[in-house]
CSV table of C-alpha atoms in Angstrom, one decimal:
chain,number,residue,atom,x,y,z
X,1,UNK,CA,59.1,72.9,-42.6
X,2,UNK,CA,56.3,73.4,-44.9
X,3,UNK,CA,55.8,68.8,-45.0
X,4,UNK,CA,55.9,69.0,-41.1
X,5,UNK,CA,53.1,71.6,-40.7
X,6,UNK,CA,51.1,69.8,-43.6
X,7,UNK,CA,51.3,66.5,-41.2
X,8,UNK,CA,50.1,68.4,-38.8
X,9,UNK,CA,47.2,69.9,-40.2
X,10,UNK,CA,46.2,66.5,-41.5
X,11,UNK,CA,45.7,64.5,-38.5
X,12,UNK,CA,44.1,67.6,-36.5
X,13,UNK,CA,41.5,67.1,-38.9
X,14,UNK,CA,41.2,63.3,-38.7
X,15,UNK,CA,41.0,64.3,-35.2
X,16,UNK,CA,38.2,66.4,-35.6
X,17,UNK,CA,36.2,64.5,-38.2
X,18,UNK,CA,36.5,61.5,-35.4
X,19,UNK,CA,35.2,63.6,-32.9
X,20,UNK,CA,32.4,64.9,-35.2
X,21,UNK,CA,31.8,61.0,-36.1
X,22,UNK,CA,31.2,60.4,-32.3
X,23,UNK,CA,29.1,63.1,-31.6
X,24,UNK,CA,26.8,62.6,-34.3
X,25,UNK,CA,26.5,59.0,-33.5
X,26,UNK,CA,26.0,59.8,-29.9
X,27,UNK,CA,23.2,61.9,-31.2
X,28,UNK,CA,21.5,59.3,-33.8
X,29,UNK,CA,22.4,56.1,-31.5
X,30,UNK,CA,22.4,57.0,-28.2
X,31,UNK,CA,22.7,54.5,-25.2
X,32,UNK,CA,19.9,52.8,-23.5
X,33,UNK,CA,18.6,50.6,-21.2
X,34,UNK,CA,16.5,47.4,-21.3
X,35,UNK,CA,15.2,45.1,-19.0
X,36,UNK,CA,14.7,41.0,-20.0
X,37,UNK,CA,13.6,38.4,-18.0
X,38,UNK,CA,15.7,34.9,-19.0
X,39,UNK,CA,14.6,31.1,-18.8
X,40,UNK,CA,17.1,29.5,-15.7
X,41,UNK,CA,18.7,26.4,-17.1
X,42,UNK,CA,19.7,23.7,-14.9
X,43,UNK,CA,23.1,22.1,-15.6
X,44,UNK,CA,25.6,19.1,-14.6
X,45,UNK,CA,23.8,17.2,-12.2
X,46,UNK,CA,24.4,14.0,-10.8
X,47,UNK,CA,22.0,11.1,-12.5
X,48,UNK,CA,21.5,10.2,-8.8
X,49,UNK,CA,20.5,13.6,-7.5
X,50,UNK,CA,16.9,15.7,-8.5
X,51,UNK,CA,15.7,19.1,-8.1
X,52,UNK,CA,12.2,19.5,-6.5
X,53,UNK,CA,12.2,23.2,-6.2
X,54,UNK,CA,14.0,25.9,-7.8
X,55,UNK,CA,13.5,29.4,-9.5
X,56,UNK,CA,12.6,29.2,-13.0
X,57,UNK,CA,13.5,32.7,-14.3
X,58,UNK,CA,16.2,35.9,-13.7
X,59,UNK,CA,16.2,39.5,-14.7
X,60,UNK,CA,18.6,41.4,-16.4
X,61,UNK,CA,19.8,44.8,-17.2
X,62,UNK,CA,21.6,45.6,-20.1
X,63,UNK,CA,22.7,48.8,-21.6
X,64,UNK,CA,24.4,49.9,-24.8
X,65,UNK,CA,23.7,51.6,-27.9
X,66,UNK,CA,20.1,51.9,-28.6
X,67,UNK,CA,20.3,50.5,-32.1
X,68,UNK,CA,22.0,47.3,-30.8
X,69,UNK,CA,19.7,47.1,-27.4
X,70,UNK,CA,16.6,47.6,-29.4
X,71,UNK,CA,17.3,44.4,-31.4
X,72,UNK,CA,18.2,42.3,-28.2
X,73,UNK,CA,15.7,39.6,-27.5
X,74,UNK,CA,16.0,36.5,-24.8
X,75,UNK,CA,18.1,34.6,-27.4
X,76,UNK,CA,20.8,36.4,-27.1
X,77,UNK,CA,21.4,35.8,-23.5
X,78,UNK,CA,21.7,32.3,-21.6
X,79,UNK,CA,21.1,32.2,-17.7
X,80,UNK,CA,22.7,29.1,-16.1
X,81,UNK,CA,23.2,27.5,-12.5
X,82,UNK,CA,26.0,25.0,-12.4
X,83,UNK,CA,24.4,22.3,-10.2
X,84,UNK,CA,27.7,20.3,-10.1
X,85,UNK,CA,28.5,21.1,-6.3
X,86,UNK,CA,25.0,21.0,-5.1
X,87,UNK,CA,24.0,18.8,-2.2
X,88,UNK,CA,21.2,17.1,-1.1
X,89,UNK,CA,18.6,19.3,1.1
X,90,UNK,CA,18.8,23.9,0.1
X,91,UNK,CA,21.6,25.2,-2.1
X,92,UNK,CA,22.0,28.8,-2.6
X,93,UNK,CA,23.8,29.3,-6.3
X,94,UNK,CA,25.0,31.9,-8.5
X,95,UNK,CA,23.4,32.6,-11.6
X,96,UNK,CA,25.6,32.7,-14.2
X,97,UNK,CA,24.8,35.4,-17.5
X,98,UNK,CA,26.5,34.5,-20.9
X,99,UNK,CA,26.7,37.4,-23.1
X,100,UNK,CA,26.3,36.6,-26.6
X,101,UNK,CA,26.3,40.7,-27.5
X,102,UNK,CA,28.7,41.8,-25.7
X,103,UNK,CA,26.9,44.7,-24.1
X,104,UNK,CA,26.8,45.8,-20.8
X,105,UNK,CA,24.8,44.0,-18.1
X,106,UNK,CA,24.5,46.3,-15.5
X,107,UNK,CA,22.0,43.9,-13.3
X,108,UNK,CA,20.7,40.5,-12.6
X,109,UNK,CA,18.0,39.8,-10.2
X,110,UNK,CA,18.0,37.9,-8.5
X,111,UNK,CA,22.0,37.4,-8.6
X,112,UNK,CA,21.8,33.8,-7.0
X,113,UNK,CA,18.8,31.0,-6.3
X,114,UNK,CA,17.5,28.7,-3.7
X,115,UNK,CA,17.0,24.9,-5.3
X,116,UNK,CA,16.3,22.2,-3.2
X,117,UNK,CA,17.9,19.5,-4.0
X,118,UNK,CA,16.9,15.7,-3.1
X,119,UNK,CA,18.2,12.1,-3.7
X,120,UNK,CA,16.6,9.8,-7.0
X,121,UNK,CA,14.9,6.4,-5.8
X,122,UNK,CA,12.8,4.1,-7.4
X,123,UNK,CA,9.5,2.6,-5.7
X,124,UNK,CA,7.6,-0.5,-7.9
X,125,UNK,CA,4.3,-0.3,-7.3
X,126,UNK,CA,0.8,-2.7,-8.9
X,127,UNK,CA,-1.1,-0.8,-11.5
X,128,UNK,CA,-5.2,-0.7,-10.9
X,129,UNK,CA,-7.7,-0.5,-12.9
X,130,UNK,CA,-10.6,1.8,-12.6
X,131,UNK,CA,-13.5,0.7,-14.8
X,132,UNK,CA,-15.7,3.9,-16.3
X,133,UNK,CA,-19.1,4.2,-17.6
X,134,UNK,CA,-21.2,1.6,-18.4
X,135,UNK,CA,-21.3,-1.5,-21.4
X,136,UNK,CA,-24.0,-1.4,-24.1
X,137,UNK,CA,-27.0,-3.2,-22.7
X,138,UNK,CA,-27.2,-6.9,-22.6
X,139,UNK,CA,-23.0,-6.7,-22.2
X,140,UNK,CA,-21.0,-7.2,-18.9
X,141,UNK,CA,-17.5,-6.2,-18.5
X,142,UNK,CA,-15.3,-8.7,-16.2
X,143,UNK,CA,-12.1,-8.3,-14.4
X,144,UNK,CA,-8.9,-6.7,-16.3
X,145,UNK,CA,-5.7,-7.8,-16.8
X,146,UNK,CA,-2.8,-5.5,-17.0
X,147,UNK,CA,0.9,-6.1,-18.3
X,148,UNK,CA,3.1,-5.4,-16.8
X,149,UNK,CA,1.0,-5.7,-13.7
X,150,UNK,CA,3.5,-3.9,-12.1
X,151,UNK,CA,5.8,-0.4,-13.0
X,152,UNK,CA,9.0,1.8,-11.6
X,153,UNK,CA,8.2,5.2,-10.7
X,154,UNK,CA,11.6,7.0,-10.3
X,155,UNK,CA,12.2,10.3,-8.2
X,156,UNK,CA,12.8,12.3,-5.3
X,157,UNK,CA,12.5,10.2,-2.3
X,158,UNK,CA,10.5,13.1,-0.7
X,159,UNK,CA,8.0,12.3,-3.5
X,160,UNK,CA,7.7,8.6,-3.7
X,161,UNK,CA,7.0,8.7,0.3
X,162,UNK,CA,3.9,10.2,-0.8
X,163,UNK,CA,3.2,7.9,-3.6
X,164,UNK,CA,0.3,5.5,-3.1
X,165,UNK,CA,-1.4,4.6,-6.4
X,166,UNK,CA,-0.4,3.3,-9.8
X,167,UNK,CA,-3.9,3.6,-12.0
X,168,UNK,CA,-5.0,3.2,-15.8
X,169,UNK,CA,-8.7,4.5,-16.4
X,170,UNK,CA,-10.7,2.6,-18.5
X,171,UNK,CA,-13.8,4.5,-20.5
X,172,UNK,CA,-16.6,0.8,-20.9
X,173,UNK,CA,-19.0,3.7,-22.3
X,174,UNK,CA,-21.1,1.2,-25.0
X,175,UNK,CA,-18.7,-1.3,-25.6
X,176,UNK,CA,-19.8,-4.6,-26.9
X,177,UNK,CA,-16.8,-6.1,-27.8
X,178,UNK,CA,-13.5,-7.4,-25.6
X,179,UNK,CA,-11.5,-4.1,-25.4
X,180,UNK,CA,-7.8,-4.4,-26.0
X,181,UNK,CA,-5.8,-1.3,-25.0
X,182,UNK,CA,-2.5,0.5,-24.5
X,183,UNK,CA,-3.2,3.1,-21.7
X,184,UNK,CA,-1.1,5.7,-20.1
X,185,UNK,CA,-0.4,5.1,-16.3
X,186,UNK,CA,-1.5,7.8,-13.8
X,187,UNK,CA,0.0,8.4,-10.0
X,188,UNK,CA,-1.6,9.3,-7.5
X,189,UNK,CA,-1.0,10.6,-3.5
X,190,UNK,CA,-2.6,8.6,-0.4
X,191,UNK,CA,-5.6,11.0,-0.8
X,192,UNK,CA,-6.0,10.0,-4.2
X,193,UNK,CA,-5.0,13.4,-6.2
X,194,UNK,CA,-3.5,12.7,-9.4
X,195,UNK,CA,0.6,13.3,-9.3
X,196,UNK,CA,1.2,14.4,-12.8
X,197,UNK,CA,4.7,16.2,-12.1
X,198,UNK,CA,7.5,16.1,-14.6
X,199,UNK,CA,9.6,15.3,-11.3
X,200,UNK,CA,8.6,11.5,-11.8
X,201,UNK,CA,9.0,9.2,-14.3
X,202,UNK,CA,7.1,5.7,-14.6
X,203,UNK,CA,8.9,2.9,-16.2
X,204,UNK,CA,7.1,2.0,-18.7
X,205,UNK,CA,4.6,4.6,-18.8
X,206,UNK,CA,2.0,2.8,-20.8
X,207,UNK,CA,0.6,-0.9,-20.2
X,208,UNK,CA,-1.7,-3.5,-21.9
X,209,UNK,CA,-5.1,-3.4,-20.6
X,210,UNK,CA,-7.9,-6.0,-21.4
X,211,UNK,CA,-11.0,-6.3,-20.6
X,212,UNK,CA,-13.7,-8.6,-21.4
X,213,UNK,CA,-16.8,-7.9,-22.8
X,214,UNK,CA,-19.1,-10.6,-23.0
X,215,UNK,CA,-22.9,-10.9,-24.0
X,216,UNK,CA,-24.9,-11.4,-20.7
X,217,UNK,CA,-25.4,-15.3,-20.4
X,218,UNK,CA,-25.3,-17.8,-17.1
X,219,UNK,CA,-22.6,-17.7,-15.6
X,220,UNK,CA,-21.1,-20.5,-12.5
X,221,UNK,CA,-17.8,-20.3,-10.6
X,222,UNK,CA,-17.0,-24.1,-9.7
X,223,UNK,CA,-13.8,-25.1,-7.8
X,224,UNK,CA,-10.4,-26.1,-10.0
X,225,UNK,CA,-9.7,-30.3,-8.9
X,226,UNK,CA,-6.4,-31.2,-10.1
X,227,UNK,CA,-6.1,-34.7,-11.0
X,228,UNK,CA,-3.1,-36.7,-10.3
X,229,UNK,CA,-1.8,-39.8,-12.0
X,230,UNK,CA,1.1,-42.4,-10.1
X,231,UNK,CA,2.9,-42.3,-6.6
X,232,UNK,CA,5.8,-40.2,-5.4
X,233,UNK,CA,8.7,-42.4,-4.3
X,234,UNK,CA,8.7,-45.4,-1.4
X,235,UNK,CA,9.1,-43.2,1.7
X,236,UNK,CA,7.2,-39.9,0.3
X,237,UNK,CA,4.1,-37.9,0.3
X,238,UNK,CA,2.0,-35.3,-0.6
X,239,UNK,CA,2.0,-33.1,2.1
X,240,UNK,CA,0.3,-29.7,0.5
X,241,UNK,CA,-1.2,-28.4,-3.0
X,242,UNK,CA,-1.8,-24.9,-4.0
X,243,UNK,CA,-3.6,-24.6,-6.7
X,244,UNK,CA,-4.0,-20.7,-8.5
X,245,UNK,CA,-6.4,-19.9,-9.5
X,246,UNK,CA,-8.8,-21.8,-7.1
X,247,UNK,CA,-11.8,-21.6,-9.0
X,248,UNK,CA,-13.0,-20.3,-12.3
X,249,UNK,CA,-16.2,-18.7,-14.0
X,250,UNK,CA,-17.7,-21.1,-16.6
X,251,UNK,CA,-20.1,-20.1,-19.0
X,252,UNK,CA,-23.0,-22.2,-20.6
X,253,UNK,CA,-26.6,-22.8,-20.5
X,254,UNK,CA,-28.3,-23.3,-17.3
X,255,UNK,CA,-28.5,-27.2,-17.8
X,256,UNK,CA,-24.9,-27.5,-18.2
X,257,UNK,CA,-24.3,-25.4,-15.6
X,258,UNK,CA,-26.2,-27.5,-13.2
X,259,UNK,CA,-24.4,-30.6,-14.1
X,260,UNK,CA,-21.0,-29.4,-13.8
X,261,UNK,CA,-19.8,-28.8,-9.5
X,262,UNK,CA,-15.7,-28.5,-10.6
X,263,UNK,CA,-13.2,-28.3,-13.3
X,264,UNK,CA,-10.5,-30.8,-13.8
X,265,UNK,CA,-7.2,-30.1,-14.8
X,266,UNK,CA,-5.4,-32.7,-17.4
X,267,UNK,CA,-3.7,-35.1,-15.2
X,268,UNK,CA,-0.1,-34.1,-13.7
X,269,UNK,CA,2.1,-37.2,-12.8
X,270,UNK,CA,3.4,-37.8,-9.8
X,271,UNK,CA,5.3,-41.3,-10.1
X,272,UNK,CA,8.7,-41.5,-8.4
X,273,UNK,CA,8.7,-37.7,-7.4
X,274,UNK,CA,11.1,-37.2,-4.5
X,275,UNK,CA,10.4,-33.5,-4.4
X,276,UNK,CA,7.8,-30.5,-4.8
X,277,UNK,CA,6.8,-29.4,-8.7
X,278,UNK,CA,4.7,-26.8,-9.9
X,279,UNK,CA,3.5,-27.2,-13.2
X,280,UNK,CA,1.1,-25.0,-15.1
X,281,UNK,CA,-2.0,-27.5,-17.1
X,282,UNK,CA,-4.6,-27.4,-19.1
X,283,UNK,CA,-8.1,-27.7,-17.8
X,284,UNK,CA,-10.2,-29.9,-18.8
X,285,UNK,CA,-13.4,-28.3,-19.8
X,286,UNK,CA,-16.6,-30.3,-21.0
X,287,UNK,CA,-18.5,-30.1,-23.8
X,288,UNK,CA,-21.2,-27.4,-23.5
X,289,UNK,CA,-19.3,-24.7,-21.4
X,290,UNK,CA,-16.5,-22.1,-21.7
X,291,UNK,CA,-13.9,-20.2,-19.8
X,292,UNK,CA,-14.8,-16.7,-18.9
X,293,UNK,CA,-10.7,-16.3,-18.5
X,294,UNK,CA,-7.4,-18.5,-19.6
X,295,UNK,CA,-8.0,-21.9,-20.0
X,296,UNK,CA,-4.4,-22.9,-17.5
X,297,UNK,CA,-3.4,-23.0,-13.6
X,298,UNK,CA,-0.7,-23.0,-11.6
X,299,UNK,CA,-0.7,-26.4,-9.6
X,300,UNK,CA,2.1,-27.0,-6.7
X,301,UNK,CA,2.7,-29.8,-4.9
X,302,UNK,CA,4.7,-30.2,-1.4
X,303,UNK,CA,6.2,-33.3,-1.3
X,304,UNK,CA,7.9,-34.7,1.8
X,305,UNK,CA,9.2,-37.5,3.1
X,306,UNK,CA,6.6,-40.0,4.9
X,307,UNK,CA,6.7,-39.8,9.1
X,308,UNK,CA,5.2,-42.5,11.4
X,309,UNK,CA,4.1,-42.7,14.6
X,310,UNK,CA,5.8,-44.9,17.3
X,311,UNK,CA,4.8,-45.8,20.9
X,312,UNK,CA,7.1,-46.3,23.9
X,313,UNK,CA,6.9,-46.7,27.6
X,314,UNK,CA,10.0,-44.8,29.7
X,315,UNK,CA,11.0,-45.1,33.7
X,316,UNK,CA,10.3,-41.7,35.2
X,317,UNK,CA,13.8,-40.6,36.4
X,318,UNK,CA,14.6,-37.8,39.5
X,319,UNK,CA,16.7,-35.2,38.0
X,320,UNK,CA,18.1,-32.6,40.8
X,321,UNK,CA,17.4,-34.4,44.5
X,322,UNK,CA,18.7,-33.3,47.2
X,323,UNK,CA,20.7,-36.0,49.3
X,324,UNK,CA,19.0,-35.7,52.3
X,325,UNK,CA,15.5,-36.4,50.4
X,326,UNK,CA,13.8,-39.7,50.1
X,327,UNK,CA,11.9,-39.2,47.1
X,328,UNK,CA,9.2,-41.6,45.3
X,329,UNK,CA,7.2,-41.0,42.3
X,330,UNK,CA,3.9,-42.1,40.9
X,331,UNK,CA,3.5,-43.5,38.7
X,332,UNK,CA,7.0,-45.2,37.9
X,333,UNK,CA,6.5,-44.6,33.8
X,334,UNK,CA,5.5,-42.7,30.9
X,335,UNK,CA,4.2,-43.4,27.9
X,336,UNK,CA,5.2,-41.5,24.7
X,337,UNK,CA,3.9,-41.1,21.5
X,338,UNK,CA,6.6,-39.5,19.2
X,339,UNK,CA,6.6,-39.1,15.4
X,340,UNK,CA,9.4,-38.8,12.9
X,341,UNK,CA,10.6,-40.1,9.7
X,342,UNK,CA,10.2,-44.1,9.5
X,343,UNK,CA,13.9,-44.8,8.5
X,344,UNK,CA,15.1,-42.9,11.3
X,345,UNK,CA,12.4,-44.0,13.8
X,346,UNK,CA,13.5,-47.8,13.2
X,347,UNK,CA,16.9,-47.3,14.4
X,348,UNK,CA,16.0,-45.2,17.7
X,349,UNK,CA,15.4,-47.7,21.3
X,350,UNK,CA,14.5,-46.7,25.1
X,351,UNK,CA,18.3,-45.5,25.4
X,352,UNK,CA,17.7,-42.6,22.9
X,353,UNK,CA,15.0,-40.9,25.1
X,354,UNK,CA,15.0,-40.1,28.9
X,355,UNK,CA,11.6,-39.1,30.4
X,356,UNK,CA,12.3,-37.1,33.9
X,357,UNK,CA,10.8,-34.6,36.7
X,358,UNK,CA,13.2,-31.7,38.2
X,359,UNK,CA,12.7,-31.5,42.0
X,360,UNK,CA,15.5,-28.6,42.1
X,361,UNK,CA,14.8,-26.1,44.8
X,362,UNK,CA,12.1,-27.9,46.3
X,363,UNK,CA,11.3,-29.0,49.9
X,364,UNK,CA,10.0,-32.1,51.4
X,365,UNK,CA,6.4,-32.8,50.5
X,366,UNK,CA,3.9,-33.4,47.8
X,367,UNK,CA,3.9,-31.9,44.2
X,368,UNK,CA,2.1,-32.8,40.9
X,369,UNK,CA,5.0,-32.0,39.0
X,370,UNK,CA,5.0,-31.7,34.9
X,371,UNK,CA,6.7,-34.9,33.1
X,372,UNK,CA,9.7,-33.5,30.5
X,373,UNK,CA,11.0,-36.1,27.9
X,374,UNK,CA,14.9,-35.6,26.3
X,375,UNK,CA,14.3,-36.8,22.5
X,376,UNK,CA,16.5,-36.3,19.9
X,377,UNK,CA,16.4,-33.2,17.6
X,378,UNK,CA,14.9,-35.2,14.7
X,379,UNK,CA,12.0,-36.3,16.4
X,380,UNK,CA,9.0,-34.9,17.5
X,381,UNK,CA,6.6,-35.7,20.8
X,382,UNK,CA,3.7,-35.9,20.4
X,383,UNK,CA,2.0,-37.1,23.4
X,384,UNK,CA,3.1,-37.9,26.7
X,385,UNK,CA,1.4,-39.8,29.1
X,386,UNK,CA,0.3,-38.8,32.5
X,387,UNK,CA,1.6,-35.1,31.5
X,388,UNK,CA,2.1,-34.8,35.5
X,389,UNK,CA,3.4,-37.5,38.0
X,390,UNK,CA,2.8,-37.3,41.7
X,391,UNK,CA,6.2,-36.7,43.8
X,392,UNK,CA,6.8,-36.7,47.4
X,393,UNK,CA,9.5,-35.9,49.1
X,394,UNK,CA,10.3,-36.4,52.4
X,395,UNK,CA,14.0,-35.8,54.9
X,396,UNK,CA,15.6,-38.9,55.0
X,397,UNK,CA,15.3,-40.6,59.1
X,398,UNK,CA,19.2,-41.1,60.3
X,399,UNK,CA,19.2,-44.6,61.0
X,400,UNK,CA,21.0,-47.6,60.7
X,401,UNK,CA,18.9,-50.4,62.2
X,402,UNK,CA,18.6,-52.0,58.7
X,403,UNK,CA,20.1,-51.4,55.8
X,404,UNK,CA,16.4,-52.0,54.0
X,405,UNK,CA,15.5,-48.4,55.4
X,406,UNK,CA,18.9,-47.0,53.3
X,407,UNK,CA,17.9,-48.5,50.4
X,408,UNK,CA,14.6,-47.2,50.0
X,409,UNK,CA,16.4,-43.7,49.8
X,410,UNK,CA,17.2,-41.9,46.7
């Protein structure tokens, strides 16, 4: 029995030693309380979805033994919102606490958020130039080119509604040299305030700038003359050229200036062309003068096939008469003029056209009345002469005394 009562005494005093173990610790390390305020991070959603408003920060409580709470810092805690079932327009979501410490959270405020939640598009947009300050003196600055002349901005519809201006600023303070640049683009709303949220992103966010800096000298814009060598094909024309740019700044003394009224381009062939070009040429500057800008154009030319114009006199027919009318008309014929291409003109006659008045509807007695001509689809009128014929109509007289008097009728 003696063993027995030895176990026994043993773990009693393990027992109590435990005990002790807790209450001193209680005593040295007791529990406590502590509040932290967590970063809110944003997760899983869609590439074709953005948040434009949301909390940015949550509260917790914790509690647990001070010597493990006193070393707890933001690190040890994540705060999440799983944006994975969010739609477009308000979302209320739960907040989400990940315990890296295992202690006690007794509280989280707030315990869910309000993000609003809209759809990604894309707007493209022309990037200006805003010139600042002023060039050394004796120096002039003269108009910028950008590339991309263009760029994307990408975000919230919502946003890009309000989206007006794509801008690069430009500091000319002193400068007496052509400035080459790689600037940072810059939005900004219709009431020209400067949009520099993280919401939006602008593809590509930098762009080549140049700008030319020239010594002050004479200066002359002149008109671009393209100059053209040979003949489109038998049967074609030039009907239109666009030329881009339509004139350019030369520079030079002021008695080369005077001589010089346009610049030629090299000369562009035209022989046997059956159909528009656009080519880009070389000018051809004189001796004596320079190019403010590039030294090329743009040059299109419309080509078409040839049209001619072709004569023909018609009989003036009745179209909807009543048979109980007698109806004359004066005069008897019309001339046209009509205009169309030659090969298709040539094998058109009298039989292809119909000029005619419409009497419908009307009752005996006189009208000026508007001359209409039937032509066919590939041919255009040009003219038509008298535009208005006089017509009278009058009730046919019931007799048979002669047949003279029923031929007269119509």
């Amino acid at each position: 029995m003696e063993w027995r009562d030895n176990i026994i005494y043993k773990v009693v005093a393990v027992l109590f030693a435990v005990l002790l173990w807790l209450y001193v610790s209680a005593e040295d390390n007791p529990p406590i309380e502590k509040t932290l305020t967590l970063d809110i991070v944003y997760e899983n959603l869609s590439e074709e979805l953005a948040v434009i408003r949301k909390d940015t920060e949550v509260s917790i409580k914790v509690r647990g033994d001070s010597a493990v709470v006193n070393n707890l810092g933001n690190k040890d805690f994540k705060a999440s919102v799983d944006l994975s079932r969010a739609q477009i327009g308000e979302n209320s979501l739960p907040v989400k606490i990940s315990n890296l410490m295992g202690v006690e959270i007794i509280d989280i405020y707030p315990r869910e958020v309000e993000v609003s939640i809209d759809r990604v598009a894309e707007k493209q947009i022309p990037v200006e130039v805003a010139l600042l300050g002023q060039t050394a003196h004796g120096f002039s600055s003269f108009k910028a080119t950008v590339k991309p002349s263009q760029v994307v901005v990408r975000g919230p519809e919502t946003i890009l509604k309000g989206i007006h201006e794509a801008r690069v600023d430009v500091n000319l303070s002193n400068a007496e040299a052509n400035l080459d640049l790689d600037l940072p683009v810059k939005i900004f709303d219709q009431k020209g305030n400067w949009y520099g949220s993280d919401l939006i992103s602008v593809i590509p966010s930098t762009v080549e700038v140049f700008v030319p800096i020239v010594e002050d000298t004479p200066s002359k814009t002149v008109p671009v003359k393209p100059v053209f060598k040979g003949e489109p094909a038998a049967g074609y024309h030039i009907s239109r050229i666009i030329i881009e740019p339509e004139t350019v700044k030369i520079l030079g003394s002021y008695d080369r200036l005077n001589l010089i009224d346009q610049m030629e381009t090299n000369p562009i062939s035209l022989s046997g062309l059956t159909e528009s070009i656009t080519r880009e040429v070389n000018l051809s500057v004189p001796s004596g003068v320079s190019l403010l800008y590039g030294n090329k154009v743009k040059v299109v030319v419309q080509i078409e096939k040839s049209t001619v114009v072709k004569e023909m006199e018609l009989p003036i027919v009745i179209k909807d008469g009543s048979s109980k009318h007698k109806i004359t008309v004066v005069p008897l014929t019309a001339k046209i003029k009509l205009e169309g291409q030659k090969d298709i003109l040539e094998n058109l006659t009298k039989d292809n056209f119909q000029a005619f008045v419409s009497v419908s509807g009307l009752e005996p007695g006189v009208y000026e009345i508007n001359v209409q001509v039937d032509a066919p689809n590939n041919v255009q009128i040009l003219e038509t002469n008298p535009v208005k014929v006089k017509v009278e109509i009058k009730e046919k007289q019931e007799s048979t005394e002669t047949s003279s008097d029923e031929g007269n009728n119509n």
